[in-house]
Structure formats: C-alpha cells, structure tokens
XYZ file of N, CA, C and O in Angstrom:
692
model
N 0.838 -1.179 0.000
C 0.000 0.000 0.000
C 0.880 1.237 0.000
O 1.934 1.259 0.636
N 0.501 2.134 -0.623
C 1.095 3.406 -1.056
C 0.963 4.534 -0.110
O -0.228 4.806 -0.263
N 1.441 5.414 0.818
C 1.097 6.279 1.622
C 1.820 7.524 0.774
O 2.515 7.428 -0.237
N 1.567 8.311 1.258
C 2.181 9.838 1.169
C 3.555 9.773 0.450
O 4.513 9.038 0.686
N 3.367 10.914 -0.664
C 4.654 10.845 -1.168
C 6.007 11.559 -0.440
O 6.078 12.505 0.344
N 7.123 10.635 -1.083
C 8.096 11.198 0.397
C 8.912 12.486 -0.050
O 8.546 12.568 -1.223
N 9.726 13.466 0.139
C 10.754 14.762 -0.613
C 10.867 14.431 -1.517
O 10.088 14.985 -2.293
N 11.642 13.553 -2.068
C 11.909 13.373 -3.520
C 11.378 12.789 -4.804
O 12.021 12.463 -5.801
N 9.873 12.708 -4.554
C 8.596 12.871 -5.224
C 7.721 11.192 -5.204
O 6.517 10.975 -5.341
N 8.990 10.087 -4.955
C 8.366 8.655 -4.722
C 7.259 8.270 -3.464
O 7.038 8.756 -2.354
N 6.778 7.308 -4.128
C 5.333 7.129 -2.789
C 6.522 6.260 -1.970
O 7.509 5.541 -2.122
N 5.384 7.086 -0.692
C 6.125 6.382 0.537
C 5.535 4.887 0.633
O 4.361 4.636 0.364
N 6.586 3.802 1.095
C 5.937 2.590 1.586
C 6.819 1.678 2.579
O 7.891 2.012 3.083
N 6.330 0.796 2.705
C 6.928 0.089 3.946
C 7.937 -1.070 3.099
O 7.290 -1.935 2.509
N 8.635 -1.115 3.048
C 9.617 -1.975 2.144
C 10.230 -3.259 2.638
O 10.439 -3.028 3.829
N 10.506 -4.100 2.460
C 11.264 -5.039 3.101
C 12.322 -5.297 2.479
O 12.351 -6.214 1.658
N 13.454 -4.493 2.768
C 14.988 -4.881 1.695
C 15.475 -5.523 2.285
O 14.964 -5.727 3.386
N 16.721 -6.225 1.951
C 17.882 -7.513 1.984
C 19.024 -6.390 2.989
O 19.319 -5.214 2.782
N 19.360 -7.115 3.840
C 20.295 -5.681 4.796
C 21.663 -6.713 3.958
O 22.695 -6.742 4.628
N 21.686 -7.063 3.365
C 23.118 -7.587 3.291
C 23.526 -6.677 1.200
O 24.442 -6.883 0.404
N 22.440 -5.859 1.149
C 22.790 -5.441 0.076
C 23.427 -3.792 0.882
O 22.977 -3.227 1.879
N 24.576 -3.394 0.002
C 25.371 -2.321 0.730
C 24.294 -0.872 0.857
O 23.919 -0.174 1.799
N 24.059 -0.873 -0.584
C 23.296 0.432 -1.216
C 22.009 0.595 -0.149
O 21.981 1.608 0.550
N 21.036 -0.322 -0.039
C 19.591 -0.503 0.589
C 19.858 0.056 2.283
O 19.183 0.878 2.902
N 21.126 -0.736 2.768
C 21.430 -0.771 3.880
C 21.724 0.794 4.312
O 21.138 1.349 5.242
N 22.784 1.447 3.438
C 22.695 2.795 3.945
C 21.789 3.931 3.265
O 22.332 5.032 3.367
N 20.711 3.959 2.683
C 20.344 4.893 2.104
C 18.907 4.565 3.895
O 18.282 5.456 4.470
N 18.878 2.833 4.269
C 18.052 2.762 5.345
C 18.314 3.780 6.309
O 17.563 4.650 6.750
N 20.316 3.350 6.731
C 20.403 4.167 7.720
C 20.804 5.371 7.795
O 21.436 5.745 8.783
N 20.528 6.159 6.821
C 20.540 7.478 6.258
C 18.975 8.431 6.949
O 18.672 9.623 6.997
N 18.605 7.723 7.192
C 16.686 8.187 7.262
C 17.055 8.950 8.871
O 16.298 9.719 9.463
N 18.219 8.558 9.277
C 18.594 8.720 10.862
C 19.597 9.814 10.632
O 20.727 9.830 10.143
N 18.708 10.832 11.212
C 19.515 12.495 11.130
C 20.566 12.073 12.031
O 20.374 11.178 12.854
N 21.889 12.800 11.887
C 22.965 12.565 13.172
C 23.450 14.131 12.382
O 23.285 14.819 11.374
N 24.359 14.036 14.069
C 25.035 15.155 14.200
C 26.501 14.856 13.185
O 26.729 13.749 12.697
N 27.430 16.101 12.987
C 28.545 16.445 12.555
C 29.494 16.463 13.402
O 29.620 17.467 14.103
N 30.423 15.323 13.552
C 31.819 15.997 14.169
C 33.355 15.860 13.653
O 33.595 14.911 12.905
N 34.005 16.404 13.868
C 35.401 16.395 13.620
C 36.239 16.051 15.021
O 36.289 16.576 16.134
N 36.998 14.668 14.264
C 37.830 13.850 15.800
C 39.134 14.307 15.267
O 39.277 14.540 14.067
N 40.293 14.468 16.320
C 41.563 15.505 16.170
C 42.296 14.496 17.028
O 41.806 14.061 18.070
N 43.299 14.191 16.638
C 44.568 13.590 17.280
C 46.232 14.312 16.135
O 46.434 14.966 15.112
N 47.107 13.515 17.372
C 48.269 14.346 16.667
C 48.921 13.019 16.157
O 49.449 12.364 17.055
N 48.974 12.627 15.225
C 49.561 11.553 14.764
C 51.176 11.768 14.229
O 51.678 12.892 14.233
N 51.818 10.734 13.836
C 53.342 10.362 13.627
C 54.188 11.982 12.577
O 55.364 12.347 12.565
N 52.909 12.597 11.817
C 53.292 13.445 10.880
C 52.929 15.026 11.138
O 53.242 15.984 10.432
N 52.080 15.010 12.513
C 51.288 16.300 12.643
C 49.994 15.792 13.243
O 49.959 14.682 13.775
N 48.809 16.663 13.164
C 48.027 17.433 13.774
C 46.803 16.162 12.861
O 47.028 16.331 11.663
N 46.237 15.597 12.945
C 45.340 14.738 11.743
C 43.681 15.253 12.090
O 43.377 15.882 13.104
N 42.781 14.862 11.086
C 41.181 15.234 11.449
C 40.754 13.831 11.213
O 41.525 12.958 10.814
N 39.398 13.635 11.496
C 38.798 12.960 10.827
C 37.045 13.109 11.035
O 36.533 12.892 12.133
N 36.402 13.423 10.076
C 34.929 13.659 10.273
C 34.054 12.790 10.853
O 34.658 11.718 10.880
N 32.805 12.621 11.408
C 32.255 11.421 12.016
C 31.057 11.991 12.281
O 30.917 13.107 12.782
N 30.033 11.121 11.900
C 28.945 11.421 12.284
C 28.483 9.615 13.270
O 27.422 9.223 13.757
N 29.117 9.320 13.229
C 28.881 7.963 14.590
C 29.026 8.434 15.701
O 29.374 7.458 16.366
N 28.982 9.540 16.549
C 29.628 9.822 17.793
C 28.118 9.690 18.603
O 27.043 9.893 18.038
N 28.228 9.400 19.699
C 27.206 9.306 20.596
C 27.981 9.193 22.389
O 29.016 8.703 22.842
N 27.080 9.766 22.833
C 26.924 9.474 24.260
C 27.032 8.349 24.795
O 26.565 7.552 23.981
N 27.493 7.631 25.996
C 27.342 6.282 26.507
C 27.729 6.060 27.922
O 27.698 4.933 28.416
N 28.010 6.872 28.432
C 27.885 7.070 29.904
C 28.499 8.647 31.020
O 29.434 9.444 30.933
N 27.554 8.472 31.810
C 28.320 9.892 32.557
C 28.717 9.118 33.937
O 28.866 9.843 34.920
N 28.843 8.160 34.051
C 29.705 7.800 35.701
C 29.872 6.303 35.105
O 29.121 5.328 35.092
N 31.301 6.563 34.571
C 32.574 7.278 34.418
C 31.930 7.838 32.577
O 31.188 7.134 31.891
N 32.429 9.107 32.187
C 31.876 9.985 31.308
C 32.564 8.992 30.137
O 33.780 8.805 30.094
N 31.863 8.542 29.439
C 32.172 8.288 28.095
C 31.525 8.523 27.002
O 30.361 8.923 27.028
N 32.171 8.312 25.917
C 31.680 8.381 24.477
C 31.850 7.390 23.389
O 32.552 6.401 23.597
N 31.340 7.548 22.392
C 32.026 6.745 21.368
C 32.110 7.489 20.011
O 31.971 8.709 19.925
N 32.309 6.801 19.125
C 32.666 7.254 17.994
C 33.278 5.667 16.847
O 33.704 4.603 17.296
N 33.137 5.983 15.574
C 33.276 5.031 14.774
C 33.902 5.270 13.741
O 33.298 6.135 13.107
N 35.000 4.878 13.135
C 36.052 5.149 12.245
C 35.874 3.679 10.864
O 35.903 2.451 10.948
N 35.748 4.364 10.056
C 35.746 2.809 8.772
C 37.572 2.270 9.030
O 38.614 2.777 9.445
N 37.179 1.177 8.577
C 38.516 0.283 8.824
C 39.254 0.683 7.235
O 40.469 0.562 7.077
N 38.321 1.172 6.104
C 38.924 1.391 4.574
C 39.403 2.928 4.967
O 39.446 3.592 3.932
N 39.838 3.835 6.319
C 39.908 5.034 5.502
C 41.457 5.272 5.981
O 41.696 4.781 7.085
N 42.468 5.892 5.388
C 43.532 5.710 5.127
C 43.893 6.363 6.962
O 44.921 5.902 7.459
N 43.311 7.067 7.585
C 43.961 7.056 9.070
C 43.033 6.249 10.000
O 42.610 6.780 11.027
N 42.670 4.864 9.645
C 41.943 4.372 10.534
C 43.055 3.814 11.966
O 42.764 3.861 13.161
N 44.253 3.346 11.391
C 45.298 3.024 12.260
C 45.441 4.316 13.129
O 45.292 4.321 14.351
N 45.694 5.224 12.502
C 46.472 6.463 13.600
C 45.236 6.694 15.047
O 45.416 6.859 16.254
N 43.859 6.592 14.101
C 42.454 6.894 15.002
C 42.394 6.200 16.158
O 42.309 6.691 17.284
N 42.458 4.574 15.757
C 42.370 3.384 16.673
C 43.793 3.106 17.531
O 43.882 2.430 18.556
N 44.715 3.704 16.942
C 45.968 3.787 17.912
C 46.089 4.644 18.874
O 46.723 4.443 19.910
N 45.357 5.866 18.525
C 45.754 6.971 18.944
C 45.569 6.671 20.748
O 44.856 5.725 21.082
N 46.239 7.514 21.817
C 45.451 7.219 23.498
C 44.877 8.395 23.704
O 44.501 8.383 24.876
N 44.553 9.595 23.113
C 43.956 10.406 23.401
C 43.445 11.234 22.257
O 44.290 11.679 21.481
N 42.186 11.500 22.048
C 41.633 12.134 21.014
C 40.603 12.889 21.203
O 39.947 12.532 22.181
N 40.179 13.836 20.631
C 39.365 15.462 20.797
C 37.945 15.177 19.810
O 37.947 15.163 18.579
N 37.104 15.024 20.440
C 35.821 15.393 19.358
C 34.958 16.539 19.640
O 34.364 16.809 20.684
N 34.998 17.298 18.294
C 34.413 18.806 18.356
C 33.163 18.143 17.369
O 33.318 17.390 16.409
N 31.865 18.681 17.934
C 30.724 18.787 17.658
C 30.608 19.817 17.009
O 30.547 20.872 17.641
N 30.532 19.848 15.361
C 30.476 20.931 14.572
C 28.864 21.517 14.482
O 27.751 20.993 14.448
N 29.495 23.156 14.461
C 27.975 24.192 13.996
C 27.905 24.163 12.673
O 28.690 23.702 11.844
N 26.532 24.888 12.521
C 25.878 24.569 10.985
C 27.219 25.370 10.235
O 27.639 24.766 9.248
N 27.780 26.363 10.503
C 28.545 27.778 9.541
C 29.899 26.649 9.415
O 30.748 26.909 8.562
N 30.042 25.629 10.122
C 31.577 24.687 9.666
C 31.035 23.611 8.825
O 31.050 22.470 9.287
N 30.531 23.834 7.588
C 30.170 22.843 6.616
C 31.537 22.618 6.027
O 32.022 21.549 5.654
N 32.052 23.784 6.013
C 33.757 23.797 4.858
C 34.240 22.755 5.496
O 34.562 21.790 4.803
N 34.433 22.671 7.110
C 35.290 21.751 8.045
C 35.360 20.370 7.405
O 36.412 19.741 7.524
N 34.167 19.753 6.624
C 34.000 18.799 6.295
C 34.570 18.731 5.184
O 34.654 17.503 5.159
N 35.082 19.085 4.140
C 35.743 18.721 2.879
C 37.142 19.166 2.912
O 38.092 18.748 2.250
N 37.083 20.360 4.066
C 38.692 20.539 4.556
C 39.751 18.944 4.963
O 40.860 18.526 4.631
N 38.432 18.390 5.994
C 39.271 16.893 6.476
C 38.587 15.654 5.829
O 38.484 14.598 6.452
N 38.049 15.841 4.353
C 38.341 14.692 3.673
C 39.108 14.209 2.773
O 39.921 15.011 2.314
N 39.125 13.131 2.350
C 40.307 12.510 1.458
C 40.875 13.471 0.834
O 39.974 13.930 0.132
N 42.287 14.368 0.553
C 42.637 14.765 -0.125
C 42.436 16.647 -0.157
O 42.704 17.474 -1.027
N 41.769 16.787 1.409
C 41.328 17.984 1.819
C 42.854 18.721 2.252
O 43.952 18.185 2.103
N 42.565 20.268 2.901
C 43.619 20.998 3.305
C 44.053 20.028 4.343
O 45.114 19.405 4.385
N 42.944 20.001 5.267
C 43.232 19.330 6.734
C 43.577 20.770 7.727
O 42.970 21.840 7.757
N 44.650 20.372 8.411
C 44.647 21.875 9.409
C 45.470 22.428 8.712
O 45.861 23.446 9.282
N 46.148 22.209 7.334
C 46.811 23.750 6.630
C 46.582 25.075 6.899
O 45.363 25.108 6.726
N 46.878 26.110 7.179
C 46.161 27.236 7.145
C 45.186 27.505 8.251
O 44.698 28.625 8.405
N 44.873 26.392 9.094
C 43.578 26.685 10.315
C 44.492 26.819 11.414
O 45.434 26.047 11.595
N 44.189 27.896 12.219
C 44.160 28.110 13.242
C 43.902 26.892 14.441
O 42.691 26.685 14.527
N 44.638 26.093 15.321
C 44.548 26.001 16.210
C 45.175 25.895 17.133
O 46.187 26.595 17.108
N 44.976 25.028 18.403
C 45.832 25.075 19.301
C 46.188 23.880 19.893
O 46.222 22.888 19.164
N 46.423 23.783 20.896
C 46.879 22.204 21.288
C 46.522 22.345 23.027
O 46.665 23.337 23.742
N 46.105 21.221 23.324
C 45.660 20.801 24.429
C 47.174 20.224 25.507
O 48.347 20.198 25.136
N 46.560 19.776 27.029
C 47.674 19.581 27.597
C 48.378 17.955 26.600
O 49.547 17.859 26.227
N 47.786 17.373 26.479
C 47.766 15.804 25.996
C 48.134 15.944 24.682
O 47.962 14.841 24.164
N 48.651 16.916 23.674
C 48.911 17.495 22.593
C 47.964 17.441 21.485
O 48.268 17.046 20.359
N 46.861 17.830 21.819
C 45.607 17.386 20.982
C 45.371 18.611 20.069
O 45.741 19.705 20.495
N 44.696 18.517 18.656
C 44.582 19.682 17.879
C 43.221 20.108 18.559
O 42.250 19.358 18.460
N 43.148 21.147 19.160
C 41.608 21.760 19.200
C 41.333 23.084 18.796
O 41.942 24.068 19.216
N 40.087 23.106 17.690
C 40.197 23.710 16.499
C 38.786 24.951 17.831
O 37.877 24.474 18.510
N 39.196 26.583 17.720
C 38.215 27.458 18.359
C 36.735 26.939 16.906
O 36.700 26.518 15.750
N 35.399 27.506 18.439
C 34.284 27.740 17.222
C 33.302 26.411 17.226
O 32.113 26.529 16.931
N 33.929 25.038 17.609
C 32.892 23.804 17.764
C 31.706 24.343 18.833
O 31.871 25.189 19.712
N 30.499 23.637 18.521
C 29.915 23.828 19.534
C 30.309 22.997 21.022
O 30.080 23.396 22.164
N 30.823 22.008 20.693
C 31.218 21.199 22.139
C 32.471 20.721 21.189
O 32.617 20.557 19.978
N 33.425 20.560 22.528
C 34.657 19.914 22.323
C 35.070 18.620 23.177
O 35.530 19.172 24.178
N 35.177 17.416 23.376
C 35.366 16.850 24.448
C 36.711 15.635 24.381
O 36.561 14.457 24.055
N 37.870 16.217 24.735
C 39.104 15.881 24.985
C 38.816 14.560 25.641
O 38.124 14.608 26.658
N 39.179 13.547 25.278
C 39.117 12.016 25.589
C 40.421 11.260 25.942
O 41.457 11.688 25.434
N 40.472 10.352 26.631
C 41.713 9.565 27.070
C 40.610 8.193 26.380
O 39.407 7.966 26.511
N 42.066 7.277 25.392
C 41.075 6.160 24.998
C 40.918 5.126 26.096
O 41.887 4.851 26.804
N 39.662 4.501 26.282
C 39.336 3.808 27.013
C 39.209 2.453 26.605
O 39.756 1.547 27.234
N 38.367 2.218 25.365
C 38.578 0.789 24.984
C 38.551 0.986 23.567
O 38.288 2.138 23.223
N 38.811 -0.078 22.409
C 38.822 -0.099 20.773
C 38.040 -1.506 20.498
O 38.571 -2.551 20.874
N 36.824 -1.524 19.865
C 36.518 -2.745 19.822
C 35.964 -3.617 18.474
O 35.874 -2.661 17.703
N 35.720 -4.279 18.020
C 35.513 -4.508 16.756
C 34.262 -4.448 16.491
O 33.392 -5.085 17.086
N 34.075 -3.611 15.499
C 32.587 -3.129 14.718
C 32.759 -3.389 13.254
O 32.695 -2.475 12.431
N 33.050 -5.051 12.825
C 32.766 -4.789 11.074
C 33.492 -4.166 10.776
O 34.624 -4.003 11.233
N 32.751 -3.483 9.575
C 34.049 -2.550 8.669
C 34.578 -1.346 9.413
O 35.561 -0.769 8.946
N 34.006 -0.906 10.550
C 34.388 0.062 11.076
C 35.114 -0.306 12.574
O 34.843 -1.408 13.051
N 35.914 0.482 13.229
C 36.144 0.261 15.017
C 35.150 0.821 15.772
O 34.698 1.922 15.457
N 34.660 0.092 16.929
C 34.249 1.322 17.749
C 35.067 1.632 19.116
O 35.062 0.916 20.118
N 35.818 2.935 18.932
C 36.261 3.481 20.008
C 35.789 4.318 20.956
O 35.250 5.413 20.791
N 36.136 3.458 22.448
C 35.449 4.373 23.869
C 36.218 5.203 24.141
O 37.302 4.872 24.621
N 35.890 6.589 23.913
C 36.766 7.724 25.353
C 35.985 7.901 26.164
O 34.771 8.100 26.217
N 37.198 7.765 27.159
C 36.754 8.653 28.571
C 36.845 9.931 28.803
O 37.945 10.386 29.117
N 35.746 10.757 28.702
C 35.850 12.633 28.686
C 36.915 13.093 29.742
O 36.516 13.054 30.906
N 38.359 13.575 29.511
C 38.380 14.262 30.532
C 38.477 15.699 30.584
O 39.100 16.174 31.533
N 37.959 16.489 29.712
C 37.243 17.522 30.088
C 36.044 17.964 29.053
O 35.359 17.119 28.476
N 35.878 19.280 28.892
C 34.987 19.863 27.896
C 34.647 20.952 27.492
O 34.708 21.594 28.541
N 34.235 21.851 26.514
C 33.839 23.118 26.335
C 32.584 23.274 25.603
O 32.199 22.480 24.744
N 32.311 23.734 25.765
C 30.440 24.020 25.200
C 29.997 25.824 25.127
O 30.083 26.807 25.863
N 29.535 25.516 23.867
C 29.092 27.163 23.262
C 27.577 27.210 22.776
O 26.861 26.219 22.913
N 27.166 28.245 22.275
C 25.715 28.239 21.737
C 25.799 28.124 20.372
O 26.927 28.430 19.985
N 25.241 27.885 19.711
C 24.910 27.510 18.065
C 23.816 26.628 17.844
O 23.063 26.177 18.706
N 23.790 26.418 16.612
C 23.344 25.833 15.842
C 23.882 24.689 15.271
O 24.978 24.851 14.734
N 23.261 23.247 15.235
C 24.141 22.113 15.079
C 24.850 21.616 13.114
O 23.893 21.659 12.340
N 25.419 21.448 12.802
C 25.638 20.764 11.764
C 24.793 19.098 11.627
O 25.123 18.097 12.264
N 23.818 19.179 10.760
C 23.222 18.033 10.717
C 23.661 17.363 9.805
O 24.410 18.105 9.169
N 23.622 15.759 9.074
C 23.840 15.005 8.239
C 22.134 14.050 8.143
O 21.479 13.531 9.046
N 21.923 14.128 6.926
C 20.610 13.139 6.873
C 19.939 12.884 5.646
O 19.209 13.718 5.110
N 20.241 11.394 5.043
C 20.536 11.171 3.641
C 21.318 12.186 2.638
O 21.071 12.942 1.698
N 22.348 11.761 3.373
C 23.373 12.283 2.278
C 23.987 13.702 1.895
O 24.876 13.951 1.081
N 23.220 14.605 2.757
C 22.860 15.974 2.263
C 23.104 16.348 3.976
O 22.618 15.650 4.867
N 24.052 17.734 4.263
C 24.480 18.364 5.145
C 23.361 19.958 5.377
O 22.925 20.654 4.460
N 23.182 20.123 6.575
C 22.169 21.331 6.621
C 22.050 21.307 7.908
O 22.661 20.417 8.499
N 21.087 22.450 8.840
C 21.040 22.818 10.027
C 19.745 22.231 10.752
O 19.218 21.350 10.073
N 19.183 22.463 11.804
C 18.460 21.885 12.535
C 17.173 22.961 12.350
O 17.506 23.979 12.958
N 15.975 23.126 11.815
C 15.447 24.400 11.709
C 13.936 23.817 12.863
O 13.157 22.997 12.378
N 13.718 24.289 14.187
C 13.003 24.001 15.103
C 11.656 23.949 15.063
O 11.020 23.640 16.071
C-alpha cells in the first residue's frame, strides 16, 4: 500500500529490503539524522582530522563516548591507535570543516589552532569539544568502535551541523 509521497517525489511505503545489500542498507540508515563531528589527534606526521557522524553518548559515571572510524579510511590506524583524542561537535557555519578533512582535503593547513595539555589539535568555534583519554577499541565490522573517557569539555551556543541522507544542513526548530 502506497502512503504519502516522500521529498523526492516517490510514494512512501513500507519496504522489506535484503540488509546484506550495501546500497539498501545505507540509504536505510541514512533516514537517521545525526550530528557532525570532527575527531583531532596528533599523529606520527602532525596534527590529523577525521569527520564522524557515529559519535554518541554512553555514559556519565565514568563519562564516556564513542565514535566510529571505517577500517577502509587511510587514518583508521592512527584513530584506533591513537590514546587520546578530541571530538568537536560541529555548527551549521563549519560545513567547509568537512571537505577541509576529507580525502585529499587541506586538513589543518592554514587553520588556526591550538593544542591541548595531551597534545591534541583543538580547532576554536565547535559547539562542544570533548578531549578524551582512549578507554577501549573494539571490533565493529568494517568500522572500530572506540570508547573515550571525557576528561574535560567546552560548550558554546549555536546551531548544530546536521547530516541526513546524504545531504548536510542545520536543525530548523
């Protein structure tokens, strides 16, 4: 049965796809708005980024987080090695941030930042920043999932950087 047509002009319906097909699987889990962040460690060559929209919450006694790195992306080693790493929760106005730290981007060329006690890149302007000591690395498939433990934080007002099918934009209330 056919319900309401969805944004991009097809009728909506209840589908039953194959999760073992790649395409079906993420355009599914695409339907799931997430936030924007940029994870910062100082790796063997400098200052490294890496974008992420896997980051989530997972405990406040003892404060942790997570976050998820693909095992195909060329600093998945430095990420999953790293013992301490920075995730800044990007605002809507740092869309650039995102093609700055992808494949083949500036990266921190030219950006302004600074460094933490633990020598971490932390870039001014995220809406939250939260400096991590790694806690555990565990196997997720094609991707890792790594636990930090927060040990500290900064938090500002803005507006969030959203991700949701495919397409980057703000949170409008």
């Amino acid at each position: 049965m056919n319900g309401p047509a969805m944004p991009d002009g097809t009728a909506s319906t209840d589908l039953l796809l194959d999760p073992s097909d790649p395409r079906a699987l993420r355009d599914a889990f695409g339907r799931f708005a997430t936030g924007v962040t940029l994870v910062t460690t100082l790796g063997p060559e400098g200052p490294v980024g890496f974008v992420a929209n896997s980051f989530s919450s997972v405990s406040l006694d003892p404060p942790l987080v997570l976050w998820s790195p693909a095992r195909a992306s060329s600093r998945f080693a430095i990420f999953t090695g790293a013992r301490h790493f920075a995730i800044h929760v990007l605002e809507a106005g740092q869309r650039d941030w995102v093609a700055r730290f992808a494949r083949g981007g500036a990266g921190f060329a030219g950006l302004d930042h600074s460094l933490t006690s633990e020598g971490l890149p932390a870039l001014s302007g995220a809406l939250a920043r939260f400096d991590c000591a790694r806690h555990a690395v565990h196997d997720g498939g094609d991707h890792a999932i790594i636990l930090g433990r927060v040990l500290r934080m900064a938090v500002r007002a803005g507006e969030p950087l959203v991700f949701s099918q495919g397409r980057y934009g703000s949170f409008a209330g």
